[in-house]
């Protein structure tokens, strides 16, 4: 499977990228970056740093800096820290971004690889919507679009109604869901059933001192947020669960429905079933421990 991760690293993004680098069934061919957990320039810097740390030779294409119809964005510093990696704030600038923008890169790779390409979007959907506008055939060219986002049958996490990735650009997300595409939604309905605890990070650090140790270091800030704000003993494997869903769909229970996104008012960002929209696959349950175990097994194979 040829995979592009559209990402805003981000602690759980770093975990997902590490998983993709380790998974034998995945050929990671590039990262595209977007605003979200950080400003987009930080997202790109963090992505290039992760590519270097993981020993990958893949491009990083920078994308949208702001949501549609906005000229500002406030990063989730209280969740991911000032630089996106928790208490780790000295993140070096390594390499340079690809010459193409994220949307241009996505369109080019979709034309080249077509159904062999999976795009996994783990940030706001602005780059994906931009690629769809740039090339009307983009959504039909790719093999599948797997999205970490939404809260269809459960409460949100940034508001009572909305999950953060969808909330941060509700209009772009709504346009993505309006297009017929082979789409899988991996939202809070399942990702909060894949808790990764402090002891799991410690085990990962023991088995993979370089990469696991780094993930353990950056996760402490994240674990504190989950404990203090959400009252949970562990963090959701949000983005990693989406990457795992790209190739291990049997771990998930699927509900097929169309979706629309509330784009204004007090419930902005809510993801609602809408049978008039193109059908997509919504993950509504998961064998959470299998996801946790697979994540550990794969990432523990790294240095």
Coordinates of C-alpha atoms in Angstrom, one line a residue:
X1 CA 0.0 0.0 0.0
X2 CA 1.4 3.4 -1.0
X3 CA 0.5 5.9 1.7
X4 CA 0.5 9.6 2.1
X5 CA -0.2 11.0 5.6
X6 CA -1.7 14.5 5.6
X7 CA -0.6 15.6 9.1
X8 CA -0.1 18.4 11.7
X9 CA 2.5 16.9 14.0
X10 CA 1.5 16.8 16.9
X11 CA 2.3 14.0 19.4
X12 CA -0.2 11.5 18.1
X13 CA 0.8 12.4 14.6
X14 CA 4.4 11.4 15.4
X15 CA 3.2 8.1 16.8
X16 CA 1.2 7.5 13.6
X17 CA 4.1 8.3 11.3
X18 CA 6.4 6.0 13.3
X19 CA 3.8 3.2 12.9
X20 CA 3.6 3.8 9.2
X21 CA 7.4 3.7 8.9
X22 CA 7.5 0.3 10.7
X23 CA 4.5 -1.4 9.1
X24 CA 5.7 -3.9 6.5
X25 CA 2.4 -3.6 4.4
X26 CA 2.8 0.2 4.1
X27 CA 5.1 2.0 1.7
X28 CA 5.1 5.6 3.0
X29 CA 5.7 7.9 0.0
X30 CA 5.3 11.3 1.5
X31 CA 3.9 13.6 4.1
X32 CA 1.7 16.7 3.5
X33 CA 1.3 19.2 6.3
X34 CA -1.5 21.4 7.5
X35 CA -2.3 23.8 10.3
X36 CA -3.9 22.2 13.4
X37 CA -2.0 21.1 16.4
X38 CA 0.6 23.7 15.4
X39 CA 1.1 26.4 12.8
X40 CA 1.8 24.9 9.4
X41 CA 5.4 26.0 9.4
X42 CA 5.9 24.1 12.7
X43 CA 4.0 21.1 11.2
X44 CA 6.4 21.0 8.3
X45 CA 9.5 21.4 10.5
X46 CA 8.2 18.6 12.8
X47 CA 7.4 16.4 9.8
X48 CA 10.9 16.8 8.3
X49 CA 12.4 16.2 11.7
X50 CA 10.4 12.9 12.1
X51 CA 11.4 11.9 8.5
X52 CA 15.0 12.3 9.5
X53 CA 14.7 10.6 12.8
X54 CA 13.0 7.6 11.3
X55 CA 15.6 7.4 8.5
X56 CA 13.1 7.9 5.7
X57 CA 13.8 9.4 2.3
X58 CA 10.4 10.9 1.5
X59 CA 9.2 14.4 0.7
X60 CA 7.3 16.8 2.9
X61 CA 4.9 19.1 1.1
X62 CA 3.6 22.1 3.0
X63 CA -0.1 22.9 2.7
X64 CA -2.8 25.1 4.1
X65 CA -1.9 27.7 6.8
X66 CA -5.5 28.6 7.7
X67 CA -9.0 27.2 7.5
X68 CA -11.1 28.2 4.5
X69 CA -12.4 31.8 4.8
X70 CA -10.0 32.6 7.7
X71 CA -6.7 34.3 8.0
X72 CA -5.7 33.1 11.5
X73 CA -5.5 29.8 13.5
X74 CA -4.8 29.2 17.1
X75 CA -2.8 25.9 17.7
X76 CA -3.6 23.4 20.3
X77 CA -0.7 24.2 22.6
X78 CA -2.5 23.1 25.7
X79 CA -2.7 19.6 24.2
X80 CA 0.5 19.3 22.3
X81 CA 2.8 21.9 23.7
X82 CA 4.3 25.1 22.2
X83 CA 6.2 23.3 19.5
X84 CA 3.9 20.3 19.0
X85 CA 6.1 17.8 20.8
X86 CA 5.0 18.4 24.4
X87 CA 7.9 19.4 26.7
X88 CA 10.4 18.8 23.9
X89 CA 10.9 22.3 22.5
X90 CA 14.3 22.2 20.7
X91 CA 13.2 20.8 17.3
X92 CA 15.8 21.4 14.7
X93 CA 15.1 22.6 11.1
X94 CA 16.2 19.8 8.9
X95 CA 16.0 19.8 5.1
X96 CA 13.5 21.7 3.0
X97 CA 9.9 21.3 1.9
X98 CA 8.9 19.9 -1.5
X99 CA 8.6 22.3 -4.3
X100 CA 4.9 21.5 -4.7
X101 CA 2.2 22.5 -2.3
X102 CA 0.4 19.8 -0.4
X103 CA -2.7 19.9 -2.7
X104 CA -0.5 19.8 -5.8
X105 CA 1.5 16.9 -4.4
X106 CA -1.6 15.0 -3.5
X107 CA -3.0 15.5 -7.0
X108 CA 0.2 14.5 -8.7
X109 CA 0.6 11.3 -6.6
X110 CA -3.1 10.4 -7.2
X111 CA -2.6 10.7 -10.9
X112 CA 0.6 8.6 -10.8
X113 CA -0.5 5.8 -8.4
X114 CA -4.3 5.9 -8.7
X115 CA -6.0 3.0 -6.9
X116 CA -2.7 1.9 -5.3
X117 CA -2.6 5.1 -3.3
X118 CA -4.2 5.6 0.1
X119 CA -4.4 9.1 1.7
X120 CA -4.7 9.2 5.4
X121 CA -5.7 12.6 6.7
X122 CA -5.1 13.1 10.4
X123 CA -5.5 16.9 10.6
X124 CA -8.0 19.4 9.4
X125 CA -9.3 18.5 5.9
X126 CA -8.3 21.7 4.2
X127 CA -5.5 20.1 2.0
X128 CA -7.9 17.3 1.0
X129 CA -10.6 19.8 0.0
X130 CA -8.1 21.9 -1.9
X131 CA -6.9 18.8 -3.8
X132 CA -10.5 18.0 -4.7
X133 CA -10.9 21.6 -6.0
X134 CA -7.6 21.5 -7.9
X135 CA -8.5 18.2 -9.6
X136 CA -12.1 17.1 -9.8
X137 CA -10.9 13.5 -10.5
X138 CA -8.7 13.4 -7.3
X139 CA -11.3 11.6 -5.1
X140 CA -12.0 9.0 -7.7
X141 CA -8.3 8.4 -8.6
X142 CA -7.2 7.2 -5.2
X143 CA -7.8 3.8 -3.7
X144 CA -9.1 5.1 -0.4
X145 CA -9.3 8.3 1.8
X146 CA -9.0 7.4 5.5
X147 CA -9.8 10.3 7.8
X148 CA -9.1 10.7 11.5
X149 CA -11.9 13.0 12.5
X150 CA -15.5 13.3 13.6
X151 CA -17.8 12.2 16.4
X152 CA -20.8 10.7 14.7
X153 CA -22.3 8.6 17.5
X154 CA -20.5 10.1 20.5
X155 CA -19.8 13.5 22.0
X156 CA -17.0 15.7 20.6
X157 CA -13.7 16.6 22.2
X158 CA -13.3 20.3 21.4
X159 CA -17.0 21.0 22.0
X160 CA -19.8 18.8 23.1
X161 CA -20.7 18.4 19.4
X162 CA -17.5 18.5 17.5
X163 CA -14.2 16.7 17.1
X164 CA -11.2 19.0 16.7
X165 CA -10.0 18.1 13.2
X166 CA -13.4 18.6 11.7
X167 CA -14.1 21.7 13.9
X168 CA -10.9 23.5 12.8
X169 CA -12.2 23.7 9.2
X170 CA -15.8 22.6 9.1
X171 CA -16.5 24.0 5.7
X172 CA -13.6 22.2 4.1
X173 CA -14.7 19.0 5.8
X174 CA -18.3 19.4 4.7
X175 CA -17.1 19.7 1.1
X176 CA -15.0 16.6 1.4
X177 CA -18.0 14.6 2.6
X178 CA -20.1 16.0 -0.2
X179 CA -17.8 14.3 -2.8
X180 CA -18.2 10.7 -3.8
X181 CA -15.0 9.1 -2.8
X182 CA -13.9 5.8 -1.2
X183 CA -13.8 7.3 2.3
X184 CA -13.4 5.8 5.7
X185 CA -14.0 7.9 8.8
X186 CA -12.0 6.9 12.0
X187 CA -13.4 9.2 14.7
X188 CA -13.8 9.5 18.4
X189 CA -16.4 6.7 18.2
X190 CA -13.4 4.3 18.1
X191 CA -10.2 6.2 18.9
X192 CA -11.1 6.7 22.5
X193 CA -11.3 2.9 22.8
X194 CA -7.6 2.6 22.0
X195 CA -6.0 4.1 25.1
X196 CA -2.2 4.0 25.3
X197 CA -1.1 4.2 28.9
X198 CA 2.1 5.4 30.6
X199 CA 3.2 1.8 31.1
X200 CA 2.8 1.2 27.3
X201 CA 5.1 4.1 26.5
X202 CA 7.6 2.8 29.0
X203 CA 7.6 -0.6 27.4
X204 CA 7.9 1.0 24.0
X205 CA 10.9 3.0 25.2
X206 CA 12.5 -0.2 26.6
X207 CA 12.1 -2.1 23.4
X208 CA 12.9 0.7 20.9
X209 CA 15.2 3.1 22.8
X210 CA 15.6 5.6 20.0
X211 CA 12.1 6.0 18.5
X212 CA 10.2 4.6 21.5
X213 CA 12.2 6.7 23.8
X214 CA 11.4 9.8 21.8
X215 CA 7.7 9.0 21.8
X216 CA 7.8 8.3 25.5
X217 CA 9.4 11.7 26.1
X218 CA 7.0 13.8 24.1
X219 CA 4.0 11.8 25.4
X220 CA 4.3 12.9 29.0
X221 CA 2.7 16.3 28.3
X222 CA -0.1 14.6 26.3
X223 CA -0.7 12.0 29.1
X224 CA -1.0 14.8 31.6
X225 CA -3.6 16.6 29.5
X226 CA -5.7 13.4 29.2
X227 CA -5.5 12.8 33.0
X228 CA -6.1 16.4 34.1
X229 CA -8.7 17.4 31.5
X230 CA -10.4 14.2 30.4
X231 CA -9.9 12.1 33.5
X232 CA -8.4 9.2 31.4
X233 CA -5.6 6.9 32.3
X234 CA -3.9 7.1 28.9
X235 CA -4.2 8.9 25.6
X236 CA -6.2 7.9 22.6
X237 CA -4.2 6.4 19.7
X238 CA -6.2 8.8 17.4
X239 CA -4.0 9.1 14.4
X240 CA -2.3 5.7 14.7
X241 CA -5.8 4.1 14.8
X242 CA -6.6 5.8 11.5
X243 CA -3.3 4.5 9.9
X244 CA -4.0 1.0 11.2
X245 CA -7.5 1.2 9.7
X246 CA -5.9 1.7 6.3
X247 CA -4.8 -1.9 6.3
X248 CA -6.6 -3.7 9.2
X249 CA -10.2 -3.0 8.5
X250 CA -11.3 -6.3 10.1
X251 CA -10.5 -4.8 13.6
X252 CA -13.4 -2.3 13.1
X253 CA -17.1 -2.4 13.0
X254 CA -18.4 -0.3 10.1
X255 CA -21.6 1.7 9.6
X256 CA -22.2 3.0 6.1
X257 CA -23.9 6.4 5.8
X258 CA -23.6 9.8 4.2
X259 CA -22.4 12.6 6.4
X260 CA -22.8 16.4 6.5
X261 CA -20.9 18.8 8.8
X262 CA -22.6 21.7 10.6
X263 CA -20.7 24.8 9.3
X264 CA -22.0 27.5 11.5
X265 CA -23.8 28.2 14.8
X266 CA -23.3 26.7 18.2
X267 CA -22.9 23.1 16.9
X268 CA -20.3 24.0 14.2
X269 CA -18.1 21.0 13.4
X270 CA -20.7 18.4 14.3
X271 CA -20.7 15.3 12.0
X272 CA -24.3 14.2 11.3
X273 CA -25.6 11.2 9.3
X274 CA -27.2 12.4 6.1
X275 CA -28.6 9.7 3.7
X276 CA -28.7 12.2 0.8
X277 CA -24.9 12.5 0.8
X278 CA -22.5 10.0 -0.8
X279 CA -22.1 6.9 1.3
X280 CA -18.9 6.4 3.3
X281 CA -17.7 4.0 5.9
X282 CA -17.9 5.2 9.5
X283 CA -15.9 3.2 12.1
X284 CA -18.3 2.8 15.0
X285 CA -16.5 0.2 17.1
X286 CA -13.1 -1.4 17.4
X287 CA -11.2 -4.1 19.2
X288 CA -9.1 -1.6 21.0
X289 CA -6.6 -3.9 22.6
X290 CA -5.7 -5.3 19.2
X291 CA -5.0 -1.8 17.9
X292 CA -2.8 -1.1 21.0
X293 CA -0.9 -4.4 20.7
X294 CA -0.3 -4.0 16.9
X295 CA 0.9 -0.5 17.4
X296 CA 3.4 -1.6 20.1
X297 CA 4.5 -4.6 18.1
X298 CA 5.2 -2.6 14.9
X299 CA 6.9 0.4 16.5
X300 CA 9.0 -1.8 18.8
X301 CA 10.7 -3.1 15.7
X302 CA 12.2 0.3 15.1
X303 CA 15.6 1.3 16.6

